[in-house]
Short mmCIF file of C-alpha atoms in Angstrom, two decimals:
data_model
loop_
_atom_site.label_atom_id
_atom_site.label_comp_id
_atom_site.label_asym_id
_atom_site.label_seq_id
_atom_site.Cartn_x
_atom_site.Cartn_y
_atom_site.Cartn_z
CA MET A 1172 59.98 -30.59 70.64
CA SER A 1173 59.53 -29.98 74.35
CA SER A 1174 56.82 -28.21 75.78
CA THR A 1175 58.01 -24.76 76.98
CA ALA A 1176 60.26 -24.49 73.60
CA ALA A 1177 56.31 -25.55 72.09
CA LEU A 1178 54.80 -22.42 74.41
CA LEU A 1179 57.48 -19.95 72.97
CA VAL A 1180 56.64 -20.18 69.22
CA PHE A 1181 52.94 -20.12 70.60
CA ILE A 1182 53.18 -16.59 72.23
CA GLY A 1183 55.98 -15.71 69.02
CA ILE A 1184 52.69 -16.02 66.71
CA LEU A 1185 50.06 -14.78 69.08
CA ALA A 1186 51.93 -11.23 69.25
CA LEU A 1187 52.92 -11.09 65.21
CA ALA A 1188 49.16 -11.76 64.99
CA THR A 1189 48.68 -9.07 67.83
CA PHE A 1190 51.02 -6.10 66.34
CA LEU A 1191 49.37 -6.76 62.26
CA ILE A 1192 46.67 -6.18 63.67
CA LEU A 1193 46.95 -2.83 65.48
CA LEU A 1194 49.29 -1.63 62.33
CA PRO A 1195 46.89 0.06 60.19
CA ARG A 1196 44.91 2.16 63.41
CA ILE A 1197 48.58 3.68 64.08
CA VAL A 1198 50.02 4.00 60.47
CA GLY A 1199 46.87 6.08 60.89
CA ARG A 1200 47.04 8.05 64.10
CA ARG A 1201 49.99 8.92 62.23
CA GLU A 1202 48.48 10.19 58.61
CA ALA A 1203 45.45 11.81 60.89
CA ARG A 1204 48.37 14.12 63.28
CA ARG A 1205 50.32 14.50 60.09
CA LEU A 1206 47.59 16.31 58.24
CA GLN A 1207 46.59 18.37 61.38
CA GLU A 1208 50.24 19.87 61.37
CA ARG A 1209 50.44 20.53 57.55
CA PRO A 1210 49.45 24.59 56.74
CA SER A 1211 46.55 25.20 55.42
CA ARG A 1212 46.98 26.66 51.12
CA ARG A 1213 44.99 29.99 49.69
CA SER A 1214 42.34 29.60 46.91
CA PRO A 1215 43.35 30.07 44.00
CA VAL A 1216 40.88 31.80 43.52
CA VAL A 1217 39.96 34.88 45.94
CA VAL A 1218 37.00 36.99 46.52
CA GLU A 1219 36.98 39.11 48.16
CA ASP A 1220 33.30 39.98 50.14
CA GLY A 1221 32.33 43.58 49.83
CA PRO A 1222 29.09 45.75 49.52
CA ALA A 1223 26.80 45.04 46.97
CA PRO A 1224 26.22 47.44 44.03
CA ALA A 1225 23.41 49.41 44.46
CA ILE A 1226 20.46 48.71 42.43
CA ASP A 1227 18.24 51.67 41.10
CA ASP A 1228 14.80 50.95 41.91
CA SER A 1229 13.56 54.14 40.07
CA ALA A 1230 15.35 52.21 36.43
CA THR A 1231 12.86 48.41 37.01
CA ASP A 1232 9.69 50.75 38.19
CA GLU A 1233 9.78 52.99 35.40
CA VAL A 1234 9.84 52.99 31.57
CA VAL A 1235 9.76 54.34 28.83
CA VAL A 1236 7.27 53.54 26.11
CA ASP A 1237 8.04 55.50 22.34
CA GLU A 1238 3.75 55.75 21.71
CA ALA A 1239 5.05 56.29 17.89
CA LEU A 1240 6.99 52.99 17.71
CA VAL A 1241 3.31 51.32 19.57
CA GLU A 1242 0.97 52.71 16.78
CA GLU A 1243 2.76 52.33 14.67
CA ILE A 1244 3.10 47.78 15.59
CA GLU A 1245 -0.51 47.69 15.89
CA SER A 1246 -1.77 50.16 12.25
CA ILE A 1247 0.51 47.03 10.62
CA GLU A 1248 -2.54 44.24 9.32
CA VAL A 1249 -1.33 40.59 9.77
CA GLU A 1250 -2.33 38.65 6.94
CA GLU A 1251 -3.99 34.71 7.65
CA LEU A 1252 -2.84 31.94 5.34
CA ALA A 1253 -4.10 30.07 3.76
CA PRO A 1254 -4.38 26.02 5.34
CA THR A 1255 -2.29 23.89 2.38
CA GLU A 1256 -3.39 21.76 0.61
CA ILE A 1257 -1.22 18.44 0.53
CA GLY A 1258 -2.54 15.61 -1.74
CA VAL A 1259 -0.96 13.07 -3.44
CA GLU A 1260 0.12 13.72 -6.70
CA ALA A 1261 -1.77 10.71 -9.31
CA PRO A 1262 1.28 9.56 -10.73
CA ARG A 1263 2.67 9.84 -14.62
CA LEU A 1264 2.87 6.97 -17.33
CA ARG A 1265 5.92 8.42 -18.55
CA ASP A 1266 7.10 7.57 -14.93
CA ARG A 1267 5.74 4.61 -14.75
CA LEU A 1268 5.91 2.77 -18.11
CA GLY A 1269 8.93 1.47 -18.10
CA LYS A 1270 9.52 -1.63 -19.39
CA THR A 1271 6.96 -0.70 -22.74
CA ARG A 1272 9.25 2.32 -23.47
CA ALA A 1273 11.46 0.03 -22.66
CA THR A 1274 10.47 -2.31 -26.13
CA PHE A 1275 10.62 0.51 -27.51
CA SER A 1276 14.26 2.23 -26.58
CA GLY A 1277 15.71 0.05 -29.18
CA LEU A 1278 13.80 1.27 -32.13
CA VAL A 1279 13.88 4.55 -30.68
CA GLY A 1280 17.72 5.04 -30.45
CA THR A 1281 18.30 3.42 -34.11
CA PHE A 1282 16.16 6.19 -35.44
CA ARG A 1283 17.62 9.30 -33.32
CA ARG A 1284 20.69 7.82 -35.16
CA GLY A 1285 18.88 9.32 -38.94
CA GLY A 1286 20.10 8.36 -42.12
CA LYS A 1287 17.23 7.34 -44.71
CA ILE A 1288 14.40 5.52 -44.29
CA ASP A 1289 14.49 2.06 -45.70
CA ASP A 1290 12.95 -1.35 -45.48
CA ASP A 1291 14.91 -2.17 -42.14
CA ALA A 1292 13.35 0.35 -40.96
CA TRP A 1293 10.48 -0.13 -41.12
CA ASP A 1294 11.13 -3.65 -40.54
CA GLU A 1295 12.73 -2.53 -36.72
CA LEU A 1296 9.18 -0.95 -36.87
CA GLU A 1297 6.90 -2.88 -37.44
CA GLU A 1298 8.91 -5.76 -34.94
CA THR A 1299 8.86 -3.68 -32.16
CA LEU A 1300 5.62 -2.52 -32.24
CA LEU A 1301 4.70 -6.72 -32.67
CA LEU A 1302 6.96 -7.42 -29.14
CA ALA A 1303 4.54 -4.40 -27.82
CA ASP A 1304 1.40 -6.51 -27.99
CA VAL A 1305 0.14 -4.29 -31.23
CA GLY A 1306 -1.73 -6.95 -32.80
CA MET A 1307 -0.82 -7.87 -35.85
CA THR A 1308 -3.54 -6.38 -38.01
CA THR A 1309 -3.40 -3.43 -35.32
CA THR A 1310 0.57 -3.21 -36.24
CA GLU A 1311 0.34 -3.28 -40.61
CA ALA A 1312 -2.23 -0.17 -39.27
CA VAL A 1313 -0.08 1.42 -37.82
CA VAL A 1314 3.27 0.87 -40.22
CA ALA A 1315 1.02 2.66 -43.12
CA GLY A 1316 0.19 4.99 -41.07
CA VAL A 1317 3.57 6.32 -40.37
CA LYS A 1318 4.15 5.91 -43.84
CA GLU A 1319 1.53 7.94 -44.88
CA ARG A 1320 2.45 10.88 -42.58
CA ALA A 1321 7.09 10.42 -43.66
CA ALA A 1322 5.73 10.20 -46.86
CA ASP A 1323 3.52 13.56 -46.51
CA THR A 1324 6.27 15.51 -44.89
CA HIS A 1325 9.40 14.41 -46.26
CA VAL A 1326 10.99 13.35 -43.22
CA ASP A 1327 14.25 11.85 -42.57
CA ALA A 1328 14.63 8.27 -40.13
CA ASP A 1329 15.35 10.88 -37.33
CA GLY A 1330 11.92 12.05 -37.98
CA LEU A 1331 9.90 8.93 -37.41
CA PRO A 1332 9.75 9.06 -33.14
CA GLU A 1333 7.45 11.98 -33.36
CA LEU A 1334 5.59 10.21 -36.94
CA LEU A 1335 4.73 7.36 -34.62
CA ARG A 1336 4.11 9.31 -31.54
CA ASP A 1337 0.98 10.91 -33.69
CA GLU A 1338 -0.08 7.85 -35.36
CA LEU A 1339 -0.58 6.21 -31.69
CA ALA A 1340 -2.04 9.46 -30.16
CA ALA A 1341 -4.59 9.47 -33.19
CA ARG A 1342 -5.82 6.55 -33.83
CA LEU A 1343 -6.37 6.31 -29.38
CA GLU A 1344 -8.63 9.00 -30.02
CA ALA A 1345 -10.87 8.61 -32.91
CA THR A 1346 -11.11 4.73 -31.28
CA GLY A 1347 -12.12 6.38 -27.37
CA SER A 1348 -13.42 9.42 -27.86
CA ASP A 1349 -15.42 9.67 -25.17
CA ARG A 1350 -13.25 8.19 -21.81
CA ALA A 1351 -15.49 9.83 -18.99
CA LEU A 1352 -17.36 7.59 -16.54
CA HIS A 1353 -20.36 8.75 -16.10
CA HIS A 1354 -23.02 9.18 -13.45
CA ALA A 1355 -27.29 8.70 -13.40
CA ALA A 1356 -28.94 12.23 -13.72
CA ASP A 1357 -30.37 11.73 -10.72
CA GLY A 1358 -30.52 8.44 -8.23
CA PRO A 1359 -27.67 6.54 -8.08
CA SER A 1360 -25.58 5.39 -10.46
CA VAL A 1361 -24.53 1.71 -10.46
CA TRP A 1362 -21.07 0.89 -11.75
CA LEU A 1363 -21.00 -3.09 -13.24
CA LEU A 1364 -16.67 -4.42 -13.27
CA VAL A 1365 -16.36 -7.59 -14.66
CA GLY A 1366 -13.64 -9.74 -16.10
CA VAL A 1367 -12.03 -13.07 -15.06
CA ASN A 1368 -10.33 -14.11 -11.45
CA GLY A 1369 -7.20 -12.58 -10.46
CA VAL A 1370 -7.17 -9.74 -12.97
CA GLY A 1371 -7.81 -7.35 -10.09
CA LYS A 1372 -11.53 -6.59 -9.59
CA THR A 1373 -11.89 -6.26 -6.24
CA THR A 1374 -9.37 -3.30 -5.56
CA THR A 1375 -10.57 -1.60 -8.89
CA ALA A 1376 -13.51 -1.55 -7.31
CA ALA A 1377 -12.16 -0.19 -3.68
CA LYS A 1378 -9.61 2.68 -6.35
CA LEU A 1379 -12.49 3.65 -7.26
CA ALA A 1380 -14.34 3.97 -4.51
CA LYS A 1381 -11.68 6.07 -3.36
CA ARG A 1382 -11.21 8.55 -6.64
CA GLU A 1383 -15.20 9.76 -6.06
CA GLN A 1384 -14.77 9.17 -1.97
CA ALA A 1385 -12.09 11.69 -3.05
CA ASP A 1386 -14.90 14.35 -5.72
CA GLY A 1387 -16.93 14.02 -2.70
CA ALA A 1388 -19.82 11.54 -3.39
CA ARG A 1389 -21.19 8.99 -0.97
CA VAL A 1390 -20.13 5.18 -2.26
CA LEU A 1391 -21.82 2.24 -1.79
CA LEU A 1392 -20.33 -1.06 -2.66
CA ALA A 1393 -21.99 -4.50 -3.73
CA ALA A 1394 -20.03 -7.25 -2.89
CA ALA A 1395 -21.64 -9.40 -5.58
CA ASP A 1396 -18.38 -12.05 -5.79
CA THR A 1397 -19.94 -14.89 -3.27
CA PHE A 1398 -18.86 -17.88 -5.35
CA ARG A 1399 -14.66 -17.41 -4.81
CA ALA A 1400 -13.71 -17.70 -1.09
CA ALA A 1401 -13.53 -14.51 0.99
CA ALA A 1402 -13.66 -12.08 -1.66
CA ALA A 1403 -17.17 -10.40 0.78
CA ASP A 1404 -14.35 -10.13 3.70
CA GLN A 1405 -11.61 -8.39 1.30
CA LEU A 1406 -13.87 -6.32 0.27
CA GLY A 1407 -14.98 -5.67 3.70
CA MET A 1408 -11.85 -4.19 4.71
CA TRP A 1409 -11.42 -2.47 1.91
CA ALA A 1410 -14.62 -0.88 3.06
CA ASP A 1411 -12.70 -0.83 6.42
CA ARG A 1412 -10.29 1.11 5.49
CA LEU A 1413 -11.68 3.55 3.22
CA GLY A 1414 -14.31 4.08 5.83
CA CYS A 1415 -17.37 3.51 2.87
CA GLU A 1416 -20.90 1.30 3.52
CA ILE A 1417 -20.65 -3.07 1.88
CA VAL A 1418 -23.94 -4.65 1.02
CA ARG A 1419 -22.90 -8.02 1.11
CA GLY A 1420 -24.66 -11.39 1.01
CA GLN A 1421 -23.61 -15.58 2.39
CA ASP A 1422 -21.49 -17.09 0.84
CA GLY A 1423 -22.35 -19.45 -2.36
CA GLY A 1424 -25.27 -16.80 -2.19
CA ASP A 1425 -27.60 -15.51 -4.91
CA PRO A 1426 -25.48 -12.82 -6.09
CA GLY A 1427 -28.41 -11.66 -7.89
CA ALA A 1428 -29.95 -10.28 -4.24
CA VAL A 1429 -27.00 -8.56 -3.10
CA VAL A 1430 -27.33 -6.49 -6.25
CA TYR A 1431 -30.57 -5.88 -5.60
CA ASP A 1432 -30.32 -4.94 -1.42
CA ALA A 1433 -27.90 -3.24 -3.03
CA LEU A 1434 -29.75 -0.90 -5.10
CA ASP A 1435 -32.67 -0.59 -1.65
CA ALA A 1436 -29.66 0.60 -0.29
CA ALA A 1437 -28.33 2.91 -2.21
CA HIS A 1438 -32.33 4.58 -2.78
CA ALA A 1439 -32.42 5.10 0.24
CA ARG A 1440 -29.82 6.67 2.31
CA ASN A 1441 -29.04 8.62 -1.04
CA VAL A 1442 -25.40 6.85 -1.57
CA ASP A 1443 -24.17 8.44 -5.41
CA VAL A 1444 -22.27 5.51 -6.61
CA VAL A 1445 -22.56 2.13 -6.35
CA LEU A 1446 -19.91 -0.46 -7.84
CA VAL A 1447 -20.30 -3.52 -8.04
CA ASP A 1448 -17.66 -5.99 -7.71
CA THR A 1449 -18.78 -9.31 -10.23
CA ALA A 1450 -17.45 -12.81 -9.44
CA GLY A 1451 -14.99 -14.29 -12.03
CA ARG A 1452 -15.99 -14.30 -15.08
CA LEU A 1453 -14.54 -18.07 -17.13
CA HIS A 1454 -15.40 -17.54 -19.82
CA THR A 1455 -15.54 -20.89 -20.76
CA LYS A 1456 -17.97 -20.98 -18.39
CA VAL A 1457 -21.87 -20.56 -20.26
CA ASN A 1458 -23.66 -20.57 -17.04
CA LEU A 1459 -21.38 -17.36 -15.70
CA MET A 1460 -21.85 -15.15 -18.78
CA ASN A 1461 -25.59 -15.86 -17.87
CA GLU A 1462 -25.58 -15.22 -14.01
CA LEU A 1463 -23.81 -11.75 -15.63
CA GLU A 1464 -26.53 -10.95 -18.06
CA LYS A 1465 -29.14 -11.86 -14.57
CA LEU A 1466 -27.03 -8.45 -12.76
CA LYS A 1467 -27.17 -6.34 -15.17
CA ARG A 1468 -31.32 -7.09 -15.30
CA ILE A 1469 -31.61 -6.58 -11.90
CA VAL A 1470 -30.29 -3.55 -12.38
CA ASP A 1471 -31.59 -1.82 -15.53
CA ARG A 1472 -35.23 -2.10 -13.77
CA THR A 1473 -34.25 0.95 -11.87
CA PRO A 1474 -34.08 3.45 -15.88
CA GLY A 1475 -30.68 5.27 -15.67
CA ALA A 1476 -29.51 4.00 -12.83
CA LEU A 1477 -26.30 1.45 -15.05
CA GLN A 1478 -24.33 3.61 -16.28
CA GLU A 1479 -20.61 1.96 -16.35
CA VAL A 1480 -20.06 -2.32 -17.05
CA LEU A 1481 -16.08 -1.70 -16.86
CA LEU A 1482 -14.26 -5.11 -17.87
CA VAL A 1483 -11.28 -4.86 -15.94
CA LEU A 1484 -7.84 -6.72 -17.61
CA ASP A 1485 -4.63 -7.38 -16.64
CA ALA A 1486 -2.41 -5.62 -19.82
CA SER A 1487 0.76 -8.81 -18.17
CA THR A 1488 -1.86 -10.43 -20.92
CA GLY A 1489 -1.04 -9.10 -23.55
CA GLN A 1490 -3.10 -10.53 -26.05
CA ASN A 1491 -5.10 -13.21 -24.37
CA GLY A 1492 -6.89 -10.19 -23.52
CA LEU A 1493 -8.22 -9.90 -26.63
CA THR A 1494 -10.27 -13.58 -25.59
CA GLN A 1495 -11.71 -12.47 -22.98
CA ALA A 1496 -12.70 -8.94 -24.66
CA ARG A 1497 -14.80 -10.91 -27.31
CA GLU A 1498 -16.31 -13.06 -24.32
CA PHE A 1499 -18.16 -10.67 -22.64
CA ALA A 1500 -18.56 -8.07 -25.53
CA GLY A 1501 -21.15 -10.40 -26.62
CA ALA A 1502 -21.82 -11.08 -22.65
CA VAL A 1503 -22.89 -7.43 -21.75
CA ASP A 1504 -22.31 -3.56 -22.99
CA ILE A 1505 -18.67 -3.13 -22.08
CA THR A 1506 -18.30 0.45 -22.25
CA GLY A 1507 -14.71 1.36 -21.76
CA VAL A 1508 -11.62 -0.73 -20.50
CA VAL A 1509 -9.66 -0.86 -16.66
CA LEU A 1510 -6.08 -1.87 -18.07
CA THR A 1511 -4.57 -2.85 -14.75
CA LYS A 1512 -0.85 -3.69 -13.87
CA LEU A 1513 0.85 -1.93 -16.52
CA ASP A 1514 3.24 -0.43 -14.56
CA GLY A 1515 4.58 -4.47 -15.04
CA THR A 1516 4.51 -5.88 -17.96
CA ALA A 1517 6.17 -4.65 -21.87
CA LYS A 1518 3.21 -5.39 -23.36
CA GLY A 1519 1.35 -2.45 -22.75
CA GLY A 1520 0.57 -2.06 -27.06
CA VAL A 1521 -2.27 -4.22 -26.00
CA VAL A 1522 -4.63 -0.62 -25.88
CA LEU A 1523 -4.17 0.19 -29.06
CA ALA A 1524 -4.79 -3.79 -29.98
CA ILE A 1525 -8.46 -3.60 -27.81
CA GLU A 1526 -9.78 -0.17 -28.63
CA ALA A 1527 -8.96 -1.17 -32.81
CA GLU A 1528 -10.65 -4.29 -32.76
CA PHE A 1529 -13.51 -3.97 -29.92
CA GLY A 1530 -14.07 0.25 -30.01
CA VAL A 1531 -14.70 0.28 -26.21
CA PRO A 1532 -12.17 3.30 -24.53
CA VAL A 1533 -9.02 2.25 -21.79
CA LYS A 1534 -10.55 4.80 -19.32
CA LEU A 1535 -8.24 4.09 -15.98
CA VAL A 1536 -5.16 2.06 -16.08
CA GLY A 1537 -3.95 0.91 -12.41
CA LEU A 1538 0.06 1.32 -12.68
CA GLY A 1539 0.69 0.21 -9.01
CA GLU A 1540 -0.77 -0.80 -6.06
CA GLY A 1541 -1.57 2.29 -3.88
CA ALA A 1542 -4.53 3.06 -3.68
CA ASP A 1543 -4.11 6.66 -5.87
CA ASP A 1544 -3.05 4.62 -8.21
CA LEU A 1545 -5.04 3.63 -10.52
CA VAL A 1546 -5.31 7.19 -12.98
CA ALA A 1547 -8.01 8.57 -16.28
CA PHE A 1548 -5.77 6.68 -19.30
CA GLU A 1549 -4.47 10.08 -21.50
CA PRO A 1550 -3.47 8.62 -24.78
CA ALA A 1551 -1.43 11.85 -25.89
CA GLU A 1552 0.77 10.56 -22.35
CA PHE A 1553 0.68 7.49 -23.84
CA ALA A 1554 1.59 7.64 -26.67
CA ALA A 1555 4.05 10.21 -26.24
CA ALA A 1556 5.56 7.81 -23.46
CA LEU A 1557 6.54 5.14 -25.32
CA VAL A 1558 8.83 7.15 -28.19
CA GLU A 1559 10.32 9.83 -25.81
#
């Protein structure tokens, strides 16, 4: 290609580039001119200007008051509403004894079908009581009592549930007539909580503290379980949560010193109830039982202070709880039993066995993990919950 041709090609490319650069400007100017030349459209909504409506100043400045109406309103007395007390309802045995109730449900269903009472009916009753861990001796006594009631009333099988309910309630009321937690007439009341490890003594102490605080008592916790690691720390957390005082010693220290200091503090601070959480008294270790007797002697130095010695038992252990009760009964005078974890076991019949053998009342039962789930034991409610 000659130099002339190359020059013409270059000039052509330059002219095309210039045209492409100027094209948007030319189109934009033409579009603007076209828009200016178009007639403007009227708005679909026409707003006409006109004089504003006149406002009567006299209507705003002058307010008509009905004097009779004002007097009637002022004569009405407003009644103040009393503040509503919001409380936590205590759990019912019927709602929490699902597993033990299930043990009796088959028996009750069989009886409700009616018919004549025969040996099979008595055998089924005996089997059910044994499955609920009532124990052989107590079971035989209960069956004999129901038979006697049936002979007196001449009922059929469908009447046996009511007879069983009445028999259970009567036996529990006879063996445990006093289920109250006692307080000293003057000075602090001391409640010792005893039992093996794992039954829930520390948690029971905290729940008891909450119950007493709700009744207006000033409570002090004594962490006398110096042998179990972190036992005092656990009780201390409960004390912080409940806002009550606590006396504790060093890990591995003398539990007697803790109890002594707790009694001194209780007198100095006008405490109403001292709850003593003791160590897990393994019934196979004589030295631990001796230690428990020593704690009792320390409390007895203050006449009338020791009001309760509560044996805490795990309901799920069933008849094994009787073995523990025998050992503790030999070391201290037990005034009552706290049966924990009753809501999670089918062995609730152990209540009958404990009271029948030792004559010691079950005063409290644990029906859950909540702080309000420790409730007073009611024999009639318990018996009705099993068979109704």
